Amino acid sequence: MKQSFIYLVTILLFTGFHYIHKTSSKQSDLSSIDAISGASSIIGSPKIEIKDVDASVVYDSLSQIGVYFISTINNNKPKVRPYGNINLHEGKIWFFVDKRKATYQELQENPSIEIAATKGQGGKFIRVTGTAVLEDNQTLIDKIAKENPYFEGSGYEIGVFYISDALAELSSNTGPSIVRF
């Protein structure tokens, strides 16, 4: 029962934020959609401005937090996994996955992802939604392998993805903001 509830909440959050992501204008009238949960809100709520930012803004937030969670879909069920690897390369946010892992296959079948992270109780949080794009970027793969010597001889096959069509919800003292990168 508890696991079913967690799946339901994850799916609702994922689909609600994904709806906001599909909004194409810089200023969205979200009077009927809550920016966080995707649930209906009170009519007449304020418009949420979506600001365009450089990917480094989101990268800095994620790297300061450290461990984040990536949500993928496997057989129509959410799968959430902790990750700690993140790179800013060529103006894009990248993460790597072992090609032998289920995550790699899931991202190829359905590249829609959501990343969530928080730092401590009442601390800052970030949520990113977008599309994971697999790219054979040998320069980045070589850099990752050099920075992580445990890959040598481990059989680990590095697959790199960057996040495209992305929106991030960033916490701040004045409340959350939505940014596009």
CSV table of C-alpha atoms in Angstrom, one decimal:
chain,number,residue,atom,x,y,z
A,1,MET,CA,0.0,0.0,0.0
A,2,LYS,CA,2.7,2.4,1.0
A,3,GLN,CA,4.7,1.7,-2.2
A,4,SER,CA,1.6,2.2,-4.3
A,5,PHE,CA,1.1,5.6,-2.7
A,6,ILE,CA,4.7,6.6,-3.4
A,7,TYR,CA,4.4,5.6,-7.0
A,8,LEU,CA,1.1,7.6,-7.3
A,9,VAL,CA,2.7,10.7,-5.8
A,10,THR,CA,5.8,10.4,-8.0
A,11,ILE,CA,3.7,10.1,-11.2
A,12,LEU,CA,1.5,13.0,-10.2
A,13,LEU,CA,4.5,15.2,-9.5
A,14,PHE,CA,6.2,14.1,-12.7
A,15,THR,CA,3.2,14.6,-15.0
A,16,GLY,CA,2.2,18.0,-13.4
A,17,PHE,CA,5.7,19.5,-13.7
A,18,HIS,CA,6.0,18.0,-17.2
A,19,TYR,CA,2.8,19.9,-18.2
A,20,ILE,CA,4.5,23.2,-17.2
A,21,HIS,CA,7.6,22.2,-19.2
A,22,LYS,CA,5.5,22.0,-22.3
A,23,THR,CA,4.4,25.6,-22.0
A,24,SER,CA,6.2,27.6,-24.7
A,25,SER,CA,5.7,31.2,-23.6
A,26,LYS,CA,8.0,33.0,-21.3
A,27,GLN,CA,5.1,34.1,-19.1
A,28,SER,CA,2.6,31.4,-18.5
A,29,ASP,CA,-0.9,31.7,-17.3
A,30,LEU,CA,-1.0,28.9,-14.8
A,31,SER,CA,-4.0,30.1,-12.9
A,32,SER,CA,-5.5,26.6,-13.1
A,33,ILE,CA,-2.3,24.6,-12.6
A,34,ASP,CA,-0.1,24.6,-9.5
A,35,ALA,CA,3.6,25.0,-10.4
A,36,ILE,CA,4.8,22.4,-7.9
A,37,SER,CA,2.2,19.7,-7.9
A,38,GLY,CA,0.3,20.2,-11.2
A,39,ALA,CA,-3.0,20.2,-9.3
A,40,SER,CA,-5.8,22.6,-9.8
A,41,SER,CA,-5.3,25.9,-8.0
A,42,ILE,CA,-7.5,28.8,-7.1
A,43,ILE,CA,-8.6,30.8,-10.1
A,44,GLY,CA,-6.9,34.2,-10.2
A,45,SER,CA,-3.5,33.0,-8.8
A,46,PRO,CA,-0.5,35.0,-10.0
A,47,LYS,CA,1.2,34.2,-13.3
A,48,ILE,CA,4.5,32.4,-13.0
A,49,GLU,CA,7.3,33.9,-15.0
A,50,ILE,CA,9.7,31.4,-16.6
A,51,LYS,CA,13.2,33.0,-16.9
A,52,ASP,CA,15.8,31.8,-19.4
A,53,VAL,CA,19.1,31.1,-17.8
A,54,ASP,CA,22.5,29.7,-18.6
A,55,ALA,CA,22.8,25.9,-17.7
A,56,SER,CA,25.6,26.9,-15.3
A,57,VAL,CA,23.0,28.3,-12.9
A,58,VAL,CA,21.2,24.9,-12.6
A,59,TYR,CA,24.6,23.1,-12.6
A,60,ASP,CA,25.8,25.2,-9.7
A,61,SER,CA,22.7,24.4,-7.7
A,62,LEU,CA,22.9,20.6,-8.4
A,63,SER,CA,26.6,20.4,-7.7
A,64,GLN,CA,26.3,22.3,-4.4
A,65,ILE,CA,23.6,19.8,-3.2
A,66,GLY,CA,25.7,16.8,-4.3
A,67,VAL,CA,23.4,13.7,-4.4
A,68,TYR,CA,20.3,14.0,-6.5
A,69,PHE,CA,17.6,11.6,-7.7
A,70,ILE,CA,16.8,10.8,-11.3
A,71,SER,CA,13.3,9.5,-12.1
A,72,THR,CA,12.9,7.3,-15.2
A,73,ILE,CA,10.0,5.1,-16.4
A,74,ASN,CA,10.3,1.3,-16.5
A,75,ASN,CA,7.2,-0.6,-17.7
A,76,ASN,CA,5.0,2.4,-17.0
A,77,LYS,CA,6.3,2.5,-13.4
A,78,PRO,CA,8.6,5.2,-12.0
A,79,LYS,CA,12.1,4.3,-11.0
A,80,VAL,CA,14.0,6.7,-8.9
A,81,ARG,CA,17.8,6.3,-8.3
A,82,PRO,CA,20.4,8.4,-6.5
A,83,TYR,CA,23.2,9.9,-8.6
A,84,GLY,CA,26.1,12.1,-7.8
A,85,ASN,CA,27.8,12.6,-11.1
A,86,ILE,CA,27.2,15.8,-13.0
A,87,ASN,CA,29.2,17.7,-15.5
A,88,LEU,CA,28.9,21.1,-17.2
A,89,HIS,CA,30.3,20.6,-20.7
A,90,GLU,CA,29.8,22.7,-23.9
A,91,GLY,CA,27.1,24.7,-22.1
A,92,LYS,CA,25.0,21.7,-21.2
A,93,ILE,CA,24.4,19.6,-18.1
A,94,TRP,CA,25.6,16.0,-18.5
A,95,PHE,CA,25.4,12.9,-16.4
A,96,PHE,CA,26.7,9.4,-17.1
A,97,VAL,CA,25.3,6.0,-16.8
A,98,ASP,CA,26.8,2.5,-17.1
A,99,LYS,CA,25.6,1.2,-20.5
A,100,ARG,CA,25.0,-2.2,-18.8
A,101,LYS,CA,22.5,-0.8,-16.3
A,102,ALA,CA,18.7,-0.8,-16.6
A,103,THR,CA,18.8,3.1,-16.4
A,104,TYR,CA,20.6,3.3,-19.7
A,105,GLN,CA,18.0,1.2,-21.5
A,106,GLU,CA,15.1,3.0,-19.8
A,107,LEU,CA,16.4,6.4,-21.0
A,108,GLN,CA,16.7,5.1,-24.5
A,109,GLU,CA,13.1,3.8,-24.5
A,110,ASN,CA,11.7,6.9,-22.7
A,111,PRO,CA,14.1,9.9,-22.4
A,112,SER,CA,11.7,12.0,-20.3
A,113,ILE,CA,13.3,12.5,-16.9
A,114,GLU,CA,12.9,14.4,-13.7
A,115,ILE,CA,15.7,15.2,-11.2
A,116,ALA,CA,15.1,16.2,-7.6
A,117,ALA,CA,17.4,17.2,-4.9
A,118,THR,CA,17.3,18.9,-1.5
A,119,LYS,CA,19.9,20.0,1.0
A,120,GLY,CA,18.8,19.5,4.6
A,121,GLN,CA,15.6,20.2,6.4
A,122,GLY,CA,14.1,23.5,5.2
A,123,GLY,CA,17.1,23.8,2.9
A,124,LYS,CA,17.2,24.6,-0.7
A,125,PHE,CA,15.7,22.2,-3.3
A,126,ILE,CA,15.8,21.9,-7.0
A,127,ARG,CA,13.7,20.0,-9.4
A,128,VAL,CA,14.6,19.6,-13.1
A,129,THR,CA,12.4,18.2,-15.9
A,130,GLY,CA,13.5,17.6,-19.4
A,131,THR,CA,14.7,15.1,-22.0
A,132,ALA,CA,17.9,13.0,-21.6
A,133,VAL,CA,19.7,13.0,-24.9
A,134,LEU,CA,22.3,10.3,-25.5
A,135,GLU,CA,25.4,11.5,-27.3
A,136,ASP,CA,28.6,9.7,-28.1
A,137,ASN,CA,30.8,12.5,-26.8
A,138,GLN,CA,34.2,10.9,-26.6
A,139,THR,CA,35.9,14.0,-25.2
A,140,LEU,CA,33.6,14.0,-22.2
A,141,ILE,CA,33.8,10.2,-21.8
A,142,ASP,CA,37.6,10.4,-21.7
A,143,LYS,CA,37.4,13.3,-19.2
A,144,ILE,CA,35.1,11.3,-16.9
A,145,ALA,CA,37.3,8.2,-17.2
A,146,LYS,CA,40.4,10.2,-16.3
A,147,GLU,CA,38.7,11.9,-13.3
A,148,ASN,CA,37.4,8.6,-12.0
A,149,PRO,CA,40.3,6.1,-12.0
A,150,TYR,CA,38.1,3.3,-10.6
A,151,PHE,CA,36.6,2.9,-14.1
A,152,GLU,CA,39.9,1.4,-15.4
A,153,GLY,CA,39.5,-2.3,-15.6
A,154,SER,CA,36.1,-2.3,-14.0
A,155,GLY,CA,34.2,-3.1,-17.2
A,156,TYR,CA,32.1,0.0,-16.7
A,157,GLU,CA,30.9,1.3,-20.1
A,158,ILE,CA,30.3,5.0,-19.9
A,159,GLY,CA,27.2,6.4,-21.7
A,160,VAL,CA,26.7,10.2,-21.5
A,161,PHE,CA,23.5,12.1,-21.6
A,162,TYR,CA,22.8,15.8,-21.6
A,163,ILE,CA,19.5,17.4,-20.5
A,164,SER,CA,17.6,19.2,-23.2
A,165,ASP,CA,14.2,21.0,-23.3
A,166,ALA,CA,14.7,21.6,-19.6
A,167,LEU,CA,12.9,23.5,-16.9
A,168,ALA,CA,14.1,23.8,-13.3
A,169,GLU,CA,12.3,24.8,-10.2
A,170,LEU,CA,14.8,26.5,-7.8
A,171,SER,CA,14.0,27.3,-4.2
A,172,SER,CA,14.9,30.7,-2.8
A,173,ASN,CA,14.1,32.9,0.2
A,174,THR,CA,11.2,34.5,-1.7
A,175,GLY,CA,9.8,31.2,-2.9
A,176,PRO,CA,10.4,28.9,-5.9
A,177,SER,CA,11.3,30.2,-9.3
A,178,ILE,CA,11.0,28.4,-12.6
A,179,VAL,CA,13.9,28.7,-15.1
A,180,ARG,CA,14.5,27.3,-18.6
A,181,PHE,CA,17.9,26.3,-19.7
